[in-house]
mmCIF file of C-alpha atoms and ligand atoms in Angstrom:
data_model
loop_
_atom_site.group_PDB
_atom_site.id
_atom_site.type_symbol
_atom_site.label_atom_id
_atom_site.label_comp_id
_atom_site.label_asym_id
_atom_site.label_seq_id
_atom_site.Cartn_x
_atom_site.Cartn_y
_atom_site.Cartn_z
ATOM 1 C CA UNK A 29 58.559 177.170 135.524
ATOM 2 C CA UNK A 30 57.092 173.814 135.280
ATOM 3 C CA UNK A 31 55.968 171.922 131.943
ATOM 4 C CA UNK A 32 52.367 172.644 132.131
ATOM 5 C CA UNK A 33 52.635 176.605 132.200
ATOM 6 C CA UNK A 34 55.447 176.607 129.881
ATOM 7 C CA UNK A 35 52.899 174.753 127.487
ATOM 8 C CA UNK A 36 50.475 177.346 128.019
ATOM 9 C CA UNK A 37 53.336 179.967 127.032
ATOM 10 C CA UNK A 38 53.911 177.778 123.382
ATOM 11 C CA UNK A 39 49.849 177.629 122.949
ATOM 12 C CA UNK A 40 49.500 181.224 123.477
ATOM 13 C CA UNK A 41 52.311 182.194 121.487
ATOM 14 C CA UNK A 42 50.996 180.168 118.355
ATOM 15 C CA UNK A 43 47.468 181.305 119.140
ATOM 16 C CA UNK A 44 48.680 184.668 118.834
ATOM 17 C CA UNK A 45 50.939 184.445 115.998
ATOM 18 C CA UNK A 46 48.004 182.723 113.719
ATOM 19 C CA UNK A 47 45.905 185.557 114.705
ATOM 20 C CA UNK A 48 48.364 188.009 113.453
ATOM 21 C CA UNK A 49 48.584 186.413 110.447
ATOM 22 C CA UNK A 50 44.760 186.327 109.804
ATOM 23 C CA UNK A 51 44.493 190.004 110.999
ATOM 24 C CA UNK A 52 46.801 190.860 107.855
ATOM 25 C CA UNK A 53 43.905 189.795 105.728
ATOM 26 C CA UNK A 54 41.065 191.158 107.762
ATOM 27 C CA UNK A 55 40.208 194.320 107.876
ATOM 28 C CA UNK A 56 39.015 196.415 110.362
ATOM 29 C CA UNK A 57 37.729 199.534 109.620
ATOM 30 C CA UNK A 58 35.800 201.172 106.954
ATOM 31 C CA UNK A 59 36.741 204.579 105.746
ATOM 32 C CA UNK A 60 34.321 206.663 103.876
ATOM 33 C CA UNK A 61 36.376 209.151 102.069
ATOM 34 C CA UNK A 62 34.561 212.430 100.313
ATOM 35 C CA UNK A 63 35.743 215.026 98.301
ATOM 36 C CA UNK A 64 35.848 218.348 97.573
ATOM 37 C CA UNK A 65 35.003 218.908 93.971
ATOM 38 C CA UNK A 66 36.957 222.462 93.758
ATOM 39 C CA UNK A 67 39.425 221.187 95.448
ATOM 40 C CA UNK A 68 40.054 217.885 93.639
ATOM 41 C CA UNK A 69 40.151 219.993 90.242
ATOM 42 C CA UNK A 70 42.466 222.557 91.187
ATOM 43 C CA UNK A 71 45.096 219.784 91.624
ATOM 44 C CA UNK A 72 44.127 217.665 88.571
ATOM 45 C CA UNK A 73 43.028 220.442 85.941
ATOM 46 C CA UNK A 74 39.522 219.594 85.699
ATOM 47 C CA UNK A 75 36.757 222.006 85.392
ATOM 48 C CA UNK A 76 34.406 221.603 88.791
ATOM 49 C CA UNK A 77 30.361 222.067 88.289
ATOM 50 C CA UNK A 78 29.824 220.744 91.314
ATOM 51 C CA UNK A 79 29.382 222.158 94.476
ATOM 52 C CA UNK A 80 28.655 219.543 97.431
ATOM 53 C CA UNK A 81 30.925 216.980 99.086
ATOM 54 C CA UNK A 82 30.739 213.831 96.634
ATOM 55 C CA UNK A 83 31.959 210.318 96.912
ATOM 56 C CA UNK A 84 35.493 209.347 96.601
ATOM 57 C CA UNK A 85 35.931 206.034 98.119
ATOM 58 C CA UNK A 86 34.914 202.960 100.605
ATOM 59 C CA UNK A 87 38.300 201.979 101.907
ATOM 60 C CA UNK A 88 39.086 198.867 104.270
ATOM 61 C CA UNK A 89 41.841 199.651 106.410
ATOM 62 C CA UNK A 90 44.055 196.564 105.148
ATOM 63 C CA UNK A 91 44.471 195.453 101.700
ATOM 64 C CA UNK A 92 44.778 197.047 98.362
ATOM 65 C CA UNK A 93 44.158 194.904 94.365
ATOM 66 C CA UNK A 94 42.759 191.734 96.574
ATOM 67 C CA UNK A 95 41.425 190.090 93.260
ATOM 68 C CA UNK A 96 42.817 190.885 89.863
ATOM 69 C CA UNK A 97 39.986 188.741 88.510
ATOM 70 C CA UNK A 98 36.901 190.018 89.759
ATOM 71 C CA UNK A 99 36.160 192.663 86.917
ATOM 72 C CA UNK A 100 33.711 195.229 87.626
ATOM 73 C CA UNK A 101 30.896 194.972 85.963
ATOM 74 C CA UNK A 102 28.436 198.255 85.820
ATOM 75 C CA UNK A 103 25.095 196.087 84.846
ATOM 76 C CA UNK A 104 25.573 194.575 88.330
ATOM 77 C CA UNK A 105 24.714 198.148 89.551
ATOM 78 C CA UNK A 106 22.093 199.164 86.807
ATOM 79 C CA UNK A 107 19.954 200.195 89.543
ATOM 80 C CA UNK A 108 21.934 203.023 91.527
ATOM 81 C CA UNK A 109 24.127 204.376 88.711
ATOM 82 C CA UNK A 110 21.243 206.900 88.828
ATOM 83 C CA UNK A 111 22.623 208.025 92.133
ATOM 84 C CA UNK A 112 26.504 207.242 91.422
ATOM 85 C CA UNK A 113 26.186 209.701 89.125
ATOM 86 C CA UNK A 114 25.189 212.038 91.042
ATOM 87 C CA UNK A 115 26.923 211.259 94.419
ATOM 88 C CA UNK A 116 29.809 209.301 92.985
ATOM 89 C CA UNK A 117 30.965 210.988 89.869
ATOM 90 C CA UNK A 118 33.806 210.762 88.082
ATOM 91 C CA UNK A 119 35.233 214.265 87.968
ATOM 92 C CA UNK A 120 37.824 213.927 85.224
ATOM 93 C CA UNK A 121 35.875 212.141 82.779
ATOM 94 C CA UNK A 122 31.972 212.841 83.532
ATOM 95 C CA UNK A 123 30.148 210.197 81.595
ATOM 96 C CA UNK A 124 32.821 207.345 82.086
ATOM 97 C CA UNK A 125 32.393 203.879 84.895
ATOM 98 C CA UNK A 126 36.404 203.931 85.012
ATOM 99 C CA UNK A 127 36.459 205.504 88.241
ATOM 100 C CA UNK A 128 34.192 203.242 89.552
ATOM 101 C CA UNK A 129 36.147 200.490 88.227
ATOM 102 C CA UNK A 130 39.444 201.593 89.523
ATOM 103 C CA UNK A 131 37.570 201.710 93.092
ATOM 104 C CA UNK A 132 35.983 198.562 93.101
ATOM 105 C CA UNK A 133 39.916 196.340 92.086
ATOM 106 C CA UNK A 134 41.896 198.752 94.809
ATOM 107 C CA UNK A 135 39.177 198.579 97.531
ATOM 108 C CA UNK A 136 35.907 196.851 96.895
ATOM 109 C CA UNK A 137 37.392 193.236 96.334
ATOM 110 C CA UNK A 138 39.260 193.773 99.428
ATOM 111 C CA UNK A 139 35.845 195.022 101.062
ATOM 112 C CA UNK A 140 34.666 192.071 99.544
ATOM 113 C CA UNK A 141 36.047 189.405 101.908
ATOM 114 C CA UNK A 142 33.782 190.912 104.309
ATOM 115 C CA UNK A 143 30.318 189.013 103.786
ATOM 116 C CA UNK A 144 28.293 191.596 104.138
ATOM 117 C CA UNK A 145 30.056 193.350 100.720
ATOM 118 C CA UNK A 146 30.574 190.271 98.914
ATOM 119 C CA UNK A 147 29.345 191.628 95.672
ATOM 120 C CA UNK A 148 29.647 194.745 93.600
ATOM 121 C CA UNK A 149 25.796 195.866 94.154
ATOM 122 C CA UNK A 150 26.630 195.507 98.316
ATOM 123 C CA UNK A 151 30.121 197.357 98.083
ATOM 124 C CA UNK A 152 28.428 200.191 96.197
ATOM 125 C CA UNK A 153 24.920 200.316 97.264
ATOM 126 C CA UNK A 154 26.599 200.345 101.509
ATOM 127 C CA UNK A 155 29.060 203.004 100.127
ATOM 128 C CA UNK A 156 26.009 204.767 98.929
ATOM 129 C CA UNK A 157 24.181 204.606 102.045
ATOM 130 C CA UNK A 158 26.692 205.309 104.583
ATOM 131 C CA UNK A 159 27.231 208.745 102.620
ATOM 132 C CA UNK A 160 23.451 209.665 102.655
ATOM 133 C CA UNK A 161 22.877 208.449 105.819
ATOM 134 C CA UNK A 162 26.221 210.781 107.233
ATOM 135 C CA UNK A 163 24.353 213.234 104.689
ATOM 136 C CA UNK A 164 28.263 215.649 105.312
ATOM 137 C CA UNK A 165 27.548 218.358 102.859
ATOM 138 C CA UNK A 166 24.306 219.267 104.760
ATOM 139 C CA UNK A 167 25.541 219.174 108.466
ATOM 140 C CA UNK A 168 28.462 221.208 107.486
ATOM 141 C CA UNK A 169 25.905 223.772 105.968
ATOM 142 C CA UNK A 170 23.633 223.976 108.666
ATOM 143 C CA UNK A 171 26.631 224.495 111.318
ATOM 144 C CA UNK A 172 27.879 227.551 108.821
ATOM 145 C CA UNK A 173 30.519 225.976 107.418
ATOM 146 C CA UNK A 174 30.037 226.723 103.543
ATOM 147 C CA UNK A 175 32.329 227.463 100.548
ATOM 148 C CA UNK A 176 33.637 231.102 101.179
ATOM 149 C CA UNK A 177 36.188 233.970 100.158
ATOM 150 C CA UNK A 178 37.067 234.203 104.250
ATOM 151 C CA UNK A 179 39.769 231.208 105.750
ATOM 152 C CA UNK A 180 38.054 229.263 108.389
ATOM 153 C CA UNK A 181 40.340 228.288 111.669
ATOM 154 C CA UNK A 182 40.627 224.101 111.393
ATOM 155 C CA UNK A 183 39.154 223.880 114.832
ATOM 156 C CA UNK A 184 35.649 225.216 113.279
ATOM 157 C CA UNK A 185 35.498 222.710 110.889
ATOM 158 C CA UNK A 186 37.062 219.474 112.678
ATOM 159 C CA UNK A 187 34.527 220.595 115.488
ATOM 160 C CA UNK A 188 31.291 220.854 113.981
ATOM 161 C CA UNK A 189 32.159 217.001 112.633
ATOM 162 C CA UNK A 190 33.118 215.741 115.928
ATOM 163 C CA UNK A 191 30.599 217.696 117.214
ATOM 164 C CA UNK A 192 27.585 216.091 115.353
ATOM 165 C CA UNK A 193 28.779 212.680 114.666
ATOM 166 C CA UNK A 194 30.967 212.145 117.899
ATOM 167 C CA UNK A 195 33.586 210.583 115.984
ATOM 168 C CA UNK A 196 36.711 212.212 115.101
ATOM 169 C CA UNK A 197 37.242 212.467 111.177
ATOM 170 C CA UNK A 198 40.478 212.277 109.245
ATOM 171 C CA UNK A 199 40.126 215.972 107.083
ATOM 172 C CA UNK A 200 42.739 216.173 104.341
ATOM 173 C CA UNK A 201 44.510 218.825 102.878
ATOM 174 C CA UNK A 202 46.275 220.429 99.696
ATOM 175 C CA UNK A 203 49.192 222.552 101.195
ATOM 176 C CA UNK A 204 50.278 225.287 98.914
ATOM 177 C CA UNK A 205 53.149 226.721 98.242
ATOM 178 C CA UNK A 206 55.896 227.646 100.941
ATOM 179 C CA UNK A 207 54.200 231.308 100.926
ATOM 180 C CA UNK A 208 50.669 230.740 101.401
ATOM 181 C CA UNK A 209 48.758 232.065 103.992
ATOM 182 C CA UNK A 210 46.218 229.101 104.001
ATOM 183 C CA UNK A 211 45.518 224.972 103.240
ATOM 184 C CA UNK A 212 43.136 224.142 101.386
ATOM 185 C CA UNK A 213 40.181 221.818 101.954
ATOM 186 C CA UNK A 214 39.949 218.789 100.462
ATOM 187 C CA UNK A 215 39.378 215.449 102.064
ATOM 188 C CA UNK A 216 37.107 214.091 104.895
ATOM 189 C CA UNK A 217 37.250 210.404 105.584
ATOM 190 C CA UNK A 218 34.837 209.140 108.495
ATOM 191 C CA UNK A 219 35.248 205.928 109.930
ATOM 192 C CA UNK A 220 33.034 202.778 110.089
ATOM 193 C CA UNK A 221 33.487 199.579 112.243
ATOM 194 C CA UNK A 222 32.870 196.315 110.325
ATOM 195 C CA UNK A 223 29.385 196.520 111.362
ATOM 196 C CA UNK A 224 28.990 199.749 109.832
ATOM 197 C CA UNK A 225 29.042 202.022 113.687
ATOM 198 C CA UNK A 226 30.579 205.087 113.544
ATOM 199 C CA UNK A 227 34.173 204.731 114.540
ATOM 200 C CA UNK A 228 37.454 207.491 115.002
ATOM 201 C CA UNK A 229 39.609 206.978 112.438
ATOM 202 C CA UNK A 230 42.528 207.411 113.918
ATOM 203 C CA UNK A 231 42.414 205.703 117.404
ATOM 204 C CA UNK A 232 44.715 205.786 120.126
ATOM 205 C CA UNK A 233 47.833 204.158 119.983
ATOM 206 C CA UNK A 234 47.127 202.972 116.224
ATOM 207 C CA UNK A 235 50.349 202.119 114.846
ATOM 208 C CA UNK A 236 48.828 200.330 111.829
ATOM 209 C CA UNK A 237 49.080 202.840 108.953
ATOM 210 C CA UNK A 238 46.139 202.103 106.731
ATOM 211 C CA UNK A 239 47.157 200.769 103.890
ATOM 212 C CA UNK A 240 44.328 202.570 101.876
ATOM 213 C CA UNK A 241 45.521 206.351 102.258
ATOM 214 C CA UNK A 242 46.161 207.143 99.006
ATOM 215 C CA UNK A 243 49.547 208.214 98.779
ATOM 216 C CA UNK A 244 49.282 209.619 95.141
ATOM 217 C CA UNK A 245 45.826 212.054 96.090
ATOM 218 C CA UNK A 246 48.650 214.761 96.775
ATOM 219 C CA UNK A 247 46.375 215.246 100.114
ATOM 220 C CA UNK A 248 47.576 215.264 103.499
ATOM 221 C CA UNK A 249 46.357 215.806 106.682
ATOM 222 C CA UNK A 250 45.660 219.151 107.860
ATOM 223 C CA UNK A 251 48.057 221.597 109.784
ATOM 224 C CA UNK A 252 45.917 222.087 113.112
ATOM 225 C CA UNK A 253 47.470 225.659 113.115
ATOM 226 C CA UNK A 254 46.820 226.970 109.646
ATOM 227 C CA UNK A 255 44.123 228.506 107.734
ATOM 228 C CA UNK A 256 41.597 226.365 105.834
ATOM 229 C CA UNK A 257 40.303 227.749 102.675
ATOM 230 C CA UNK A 258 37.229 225.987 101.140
ATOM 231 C CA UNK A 259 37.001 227.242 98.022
ATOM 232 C CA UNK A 260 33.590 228.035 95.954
ATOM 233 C CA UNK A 261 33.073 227.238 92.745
ATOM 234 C CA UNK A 262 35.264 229.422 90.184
HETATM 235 C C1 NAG B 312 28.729 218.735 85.153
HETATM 236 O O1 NAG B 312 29.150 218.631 83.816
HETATM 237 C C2 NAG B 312 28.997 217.327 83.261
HETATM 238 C C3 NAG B 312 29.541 217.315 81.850
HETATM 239 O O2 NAG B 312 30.520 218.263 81.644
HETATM 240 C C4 NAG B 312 27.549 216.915 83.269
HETATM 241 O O3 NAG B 312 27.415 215.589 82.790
HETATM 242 C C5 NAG B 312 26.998 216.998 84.677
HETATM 243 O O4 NAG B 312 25.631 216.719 84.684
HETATM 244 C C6 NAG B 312 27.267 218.367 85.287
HETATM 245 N N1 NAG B 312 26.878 218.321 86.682
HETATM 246 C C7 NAG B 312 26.140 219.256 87.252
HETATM 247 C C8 NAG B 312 25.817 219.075 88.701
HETATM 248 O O5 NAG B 312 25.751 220.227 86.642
HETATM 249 C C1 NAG B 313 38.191 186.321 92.937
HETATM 250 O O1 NAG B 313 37.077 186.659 92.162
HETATM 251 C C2 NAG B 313 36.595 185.604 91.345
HETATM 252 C C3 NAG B 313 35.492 186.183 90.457
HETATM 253 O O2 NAG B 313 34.445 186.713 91.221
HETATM 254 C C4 NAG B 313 36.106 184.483 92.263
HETATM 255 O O3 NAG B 313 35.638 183.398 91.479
HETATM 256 C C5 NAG B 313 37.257 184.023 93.155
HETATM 257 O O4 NAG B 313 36.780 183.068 94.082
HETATM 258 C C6 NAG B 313 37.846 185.197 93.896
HETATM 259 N N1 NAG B 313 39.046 184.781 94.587
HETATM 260 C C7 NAG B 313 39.236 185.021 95.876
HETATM 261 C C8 NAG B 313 40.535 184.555 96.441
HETATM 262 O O5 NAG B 313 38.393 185.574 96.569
HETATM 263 C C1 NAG B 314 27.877 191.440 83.835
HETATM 264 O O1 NAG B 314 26.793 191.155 84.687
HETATM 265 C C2 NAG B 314 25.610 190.812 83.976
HETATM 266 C C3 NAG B 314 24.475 190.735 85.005
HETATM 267 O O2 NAG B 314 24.805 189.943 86.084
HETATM 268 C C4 NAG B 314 25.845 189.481 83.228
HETATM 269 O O3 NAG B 314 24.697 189.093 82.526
HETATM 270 C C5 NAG B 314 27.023 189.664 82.272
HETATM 271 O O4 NAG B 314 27.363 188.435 81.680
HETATM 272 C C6 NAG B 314 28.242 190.215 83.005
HETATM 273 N N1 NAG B 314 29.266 190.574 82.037
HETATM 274 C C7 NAG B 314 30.515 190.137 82.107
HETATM 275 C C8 NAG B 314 31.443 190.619 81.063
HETATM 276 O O5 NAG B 314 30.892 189.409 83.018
#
């Protein structure tokens, strides 16, 4: 081999190493995560009044508590807290930011390092458009898939999302107990690219585990093969 290729070898090799490095702090993907009121309440004891997919998270695909220091500050977003309310509430305690707040240290100030969420009015105003502009709970209505007594097979619902978005979604489940003839519904995470394109979450060949499933939700990804119930209101 002579000097100058092996040179080439030692540039590419730190080239590549420095982007790995850098990649570790940049991320990559966006992941819109709703909920399923019902759902959500059955496994934390809350009483549900709410009966449309709502807002659970903007997640970047690397990075969790980026900056302990950047409080969140709810006068920042006077101006939607109108529609966090009502598209972003905090189930367990209605009338309180602290969801909001949890949010915004775990994801938004690693969203943050991203220019175009730099701030606490972009992280939650984008979050706020990317779920009206996917507008879930309606397409899943007006392809039949609505809250009912009667199990759906997974394929229905996966479908009509891949179907109408042409991305494939990440749909979460609570599995019940060792005897149950069904899952239960509970998560749907769709998948931005950093400039906010539609994206499959869970690409080929993606050996990265994204740092921002939440491993405490008590959700996991649906069994292909079983039953989903999506449970009404009780
Ligand atoms: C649900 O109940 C909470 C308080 O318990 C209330 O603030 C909220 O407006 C209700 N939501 C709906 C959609 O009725
Ligand atoms: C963390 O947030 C504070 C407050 O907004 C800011 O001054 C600081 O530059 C941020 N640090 C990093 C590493 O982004
Ligand atoms: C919160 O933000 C408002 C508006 O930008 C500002 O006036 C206020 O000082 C901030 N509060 C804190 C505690 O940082």
């Amino acid at each position: 081999m002579s000097l100058c290729s092996l040179l080439l070898l030692c540039l590419a090799a730190t080239l590549s190493s420095g982007f790995v490095i850098s990649s570790q702090y940049m991320w990559t993907k966006l992941i819109l995560t709703h909920h399923w009121p019902s759902t959500f309440c059955t496994m934390e004891h809350c009483h549900p009044n709410i009966s449309y997919w709502t807002l659970h998270g903007l997640w970047p695909d690397k990075g969790i508590m980026c900056n302990s220091s950047w409080h969140f500050n709810s006068s920042q977003i006077e101006d939607l807290l109108p529609d966090m309310e009502k598209s972003w509430p905090d189930l367990l305690h209605p009338s309180s930011t602290g969801f909001w707040k949890y949010e915004w240290h775990k994801h938004g100030t690693c969203a943050a390092k991203a220019e175009s969420l730099n701030s606490q009015h972009k992280y939650f105003s984008k979050a706020l458009e990317l779920y009206h502009k996917l507008d879930l709970d309606s397409i899943l209505k007006k392809f039949n898939i609505v809250p009912s007594e009667n199990y759906y097979a997974f394929s229905q619902i996966e479908g009509v999302i891949e179907n109408f978005y042409s991305v494939k979604p990440k749909i979460q489940c609570i599995h019940p107990s060792k005897n149950a003839d069904a899952q239960i519904l509970g998560q749907i995470e769709i998948c931005f690219d950093p400039d906010f394109t539609l994206l499959d979450c869970e690409k080929q060949g993606d050996w990265d585990q994204p740092m921002a499933v939440d491993k405490t939700s008590g959700f996991s990804v649906c069994d292909h093969n079983m039953p989903v119930y999506y449970p009404p209101l009780p």
